[in-house]
Amino acid sequence: ETGVTQSPTHLIKTRGQQVTLRCSSQSGHNTVSWYQQALGQGPQFIFQYYREEENGRGNFPPRFSGLQFPNYSSELNVNALELDDSALYLCASSLPGDNSPLHFGNGTRLTVT
Amino acid sequence: GDSVTQMEGPVTLSEEAFLTINCTYTATGYPSLFWYVQYPGEGLQLLLKATKADDKGSNKGFEATYRKETTSFHLEKGSVQVSDSAVYFCALFNQAGTALIFGKGTTLSVSS
């Protein structure tokens, strides 16, 4: 069984630039969620995708956007990067249905300078 | 709104000591509760879960019981190992069941 994979593992960008992070969900999982984990903090929910539609969103500005593809893989796009966007970005997949446990990838470490 | 509060860390123990990490929550209704573990440089791994009051989740020697009366879900292990050193997160699903709400995490360090 293939787990959740994310790419790239590390990324350095300059303030104002745009970034795209990618995620392949675990086999059989059609729901994908993205979380931001700042250093020393718990993950914060960004949004969830189900059937290629956004299915819930946390307290993040519109410059955080996403896509889900027919094969259930997903992208997180962040425009106009700010220094505070530096964090570990975690993708998680799950089976459909409320309260299905999330299975996380190892994350992408984004540094904005 | 819904929230999770965990005990402050770091928690430092000797091998074979007893572990308790406290977790309390505030939520509407009776959400599913989870403990996740994060090893250095890795993502989060589901450790255990409980979906209703008085349920006990268990895995790898860790246990936690869903206590509705005290809105708690404390993590326990009878005898910790060096390999248990990690950051532990308590979490619950929001009312819509779409997002996990995490505590700030508790760092556990076990020495031999």
PDB file of C-alpha atoms in Angstrom, chain A residues 12-76:
ATOM      1  CA  ILE A  12      13.469  28.061  -0.664  1.00  0.00           C
ATOM      2  CA  LYS A  13      11.614  31.010  -2.166  1.00  0.00           C
ATOM      3  CA  THR A  14      11.857  34.781  -2.037  1.00  0.00           C
ATOM      4  CA  ARG A  15       9.159  37.031  -0.633  1.00  0.00           C
ATOM      5  CA  GLY A  16       6.588  37.907  -3.308  1.00  0.00           C
ATOM      6  CA  GLN A  17       7.160  34.760  -5.346  1.00  0.00           C
ATOM      7  CA  GLN A  18       4.652  31.995  -5.983  1.00  0.00           C
ATOM      8  CA  VAL A  19       5.031  28.315  -5.039  1.00  0.00           C
ATOM      9  CA  THR A  20       3.312  25.043  -5.922  1.00  0.00           C
ATOM     10  CA  LEU A  21       3.482  22.012  -3.659  1.00  0.00           C
ATOM     11  CA  ARG A  22       2.338  18.559  -4.763  1.00  0.00           C
ATOM     12  CA  CYS A  23       0.769  15.572  -3.060  1.00  0.00           C
ATOM     13  CA  SER A  24      -0.183  12.049  -4.094  1.00  0.00           C
ATOM     14  CA  SER A  25      -2.805  10.506  -1.849  1.00  0.00           C
ATOM     15  CA  GLN A  26      -2.725   7.065  -0.334  1.00  0.00           C
ATOM     16  CA  SER A  27      -4.167   4.344  -2.527  1.00  0.00           C
ATOM     17  CA  GLY A  28      -7.964   4.261  -2.275  1.00  0.00           C
ATOM     18  CA  HIS A  29      -8.228   7.661  -0.595  1.00  0.00           C
ATOM     19  CA  ASN A  30     -10.227  10.296  -2.478  1.00  0.00           C
ATOM     20  CA  THR A  31     -10.161  13.130   0.058  1.00  0.00           C
ATOM     21  CA  VAL A  32      -7.097  15.353   0.442  1.00  0.00           C
ATOM     22  CA  SER A  33      -6.394  17.991   3.079  1.00  0.00           C
ATOM     23  CA  TRP A  34      -3.578  20.483   3.504  1.00  0.00           C
ATOM     24  CA  TYR A  35      -2.157  21.767   6.781  1.00  0.00           C
ATOM     25  CA  GLN A  36       0.451  24.371   7.682  1.00  0.00           C
ATOM     26  CA  GLN A  37       2.736  23.619  10.630  1.00  0.00           C
ATOM     27  CA  ALA A  38       4.823  26.512  11.895  1.00  0.00           C
ATOM     28  CA  LEU A  39       7.898  25.690  13.952  1.00  0.00           C
ATOM     29  CA  GLY A  40       6.976  24.447  17.413  1.00  0.00           C
ATOM     30  CA  GLN A  41       3.235  24.546  16.721  1.00  0.00           C
ATOM     31  CA  GLY A  42       0.483  22.106  15.867  1.00  0.00           C
ATOM     32  CA  PRO A  43      -0.721  21.849  12.270  1.00  0.00           C
ATOM     33  CA  GLN A  44      -3.345  24.364  11.131  1.00  0.00           C
ATOM     34  CA  PHE A  45      -6.030  23.348   8.614  1.00  0.00           C
ATOM     35  CA  ILE A  46      -5.798  25.138   5.261  1.00  0.00           C
ATOM     36  CA  PHE A  47      -8.443  23.337   3.184  1.00  0.00           C
ATOM     37  CA  GLN A  48      -9.854  19.998   2.098  1.00  0.00           C
ATOM     38  CA  TYR A  49     -10.671  18.696  -1.380  1.00  0.00           C
ATOM     39  CA  TYR A  50     -13.180  16.015  -2.261  1.00  0.00           C
ATOM     40  CA  ARG A  51     -14.230  15.100  -5.816  1.00  0.00           C
ATOM     41  CA  GLU A  52     -12.057  17.939  -7.118  1.00  0.00           C
ATOM     42  CA  GLU A  53     -14.003  20.565  -5.174  1.00  0.00           C
ATOM     43  CA  GLU A  54     -13.001  22.515  -2.072  1.00  0.00           C
ATOM     44  CA  ASN A  55     -14.917  20.955   0.822  1.00  0.00           C
ATOM     45  CA  GLY A  56     -13.916  23.127   3.742  1.00  0.00           C
ATOM     46  CA  ARG A  57     -11.429  25.903   4.400  1.00  0.00           C
ATOM     47  CA  GLY A  58      -9.579  27.183   7.425  1.00  0.00           C
ATOM     48  CA  ASN A  59      -8.604  30.730   8.283  1.00  0.00           C
ATOM     49  CA  PHE A  60      -6.193  31.303   5.407  1.00  0.00           C
ATOM     50  CA  PRO A  61      -6.288  34.140   2.833  1.00  0.00           C
ATOM     51  CA  PRO A  62      -7.295  33.591  -0.807  1.00  0.00           C
ATOM     52  CA  ARG A  63      -3.668  33.612  -1.934  1.00  0.00           C
ATOM     53  CA  PHE A  64      -3.645  30.032  -0.639  1.00  0.00           C
ATOM     54  CA  SER A  65      -5.413  27.953  -3.271  1.00  0.00           C
ATOM     55  CA  GLY A  66      -5.559  24.336  -4.288  1.00  0.00           C
ATOM     56  CA  LEU A  67      -6.500  21.794  -6.878  1.00  0.00           C
ATOM     57  CA  GLN A  68      -7.444  18.146  -6.821  1.00  0.00           C
ATOM     58  CA  PHE A  69      -7.058  16.031  -9.945  1.00  0.00           C
ATOM     59  CA  PRO A  70      -9.133  13.050 -11.166  1.00  0.00           C
ATOM     60  CA  ASN A  71      -6.491  10.651  -9.798  1.00  0.00           C
ATOM     61  CA  TYR A  72      -6.995  12.310  -6.365  1.00  0.00           C
ATOM     62  CA  SER A  73      -3.564  13.908  -6.322  1.00  0.00           C
ATOM     63  CA  SER A  74      -3.489  17.534  -5.236  1.00  0.00           C
ATOM     64  CA  GLU A  75      -1.588  20.813  -5.407  1.00  0.00           C
ATOM     65  CA  LEU A  76      -1.276  23.658  -2.965  1.00  0.00           C
TER      66      LEU A  76
END
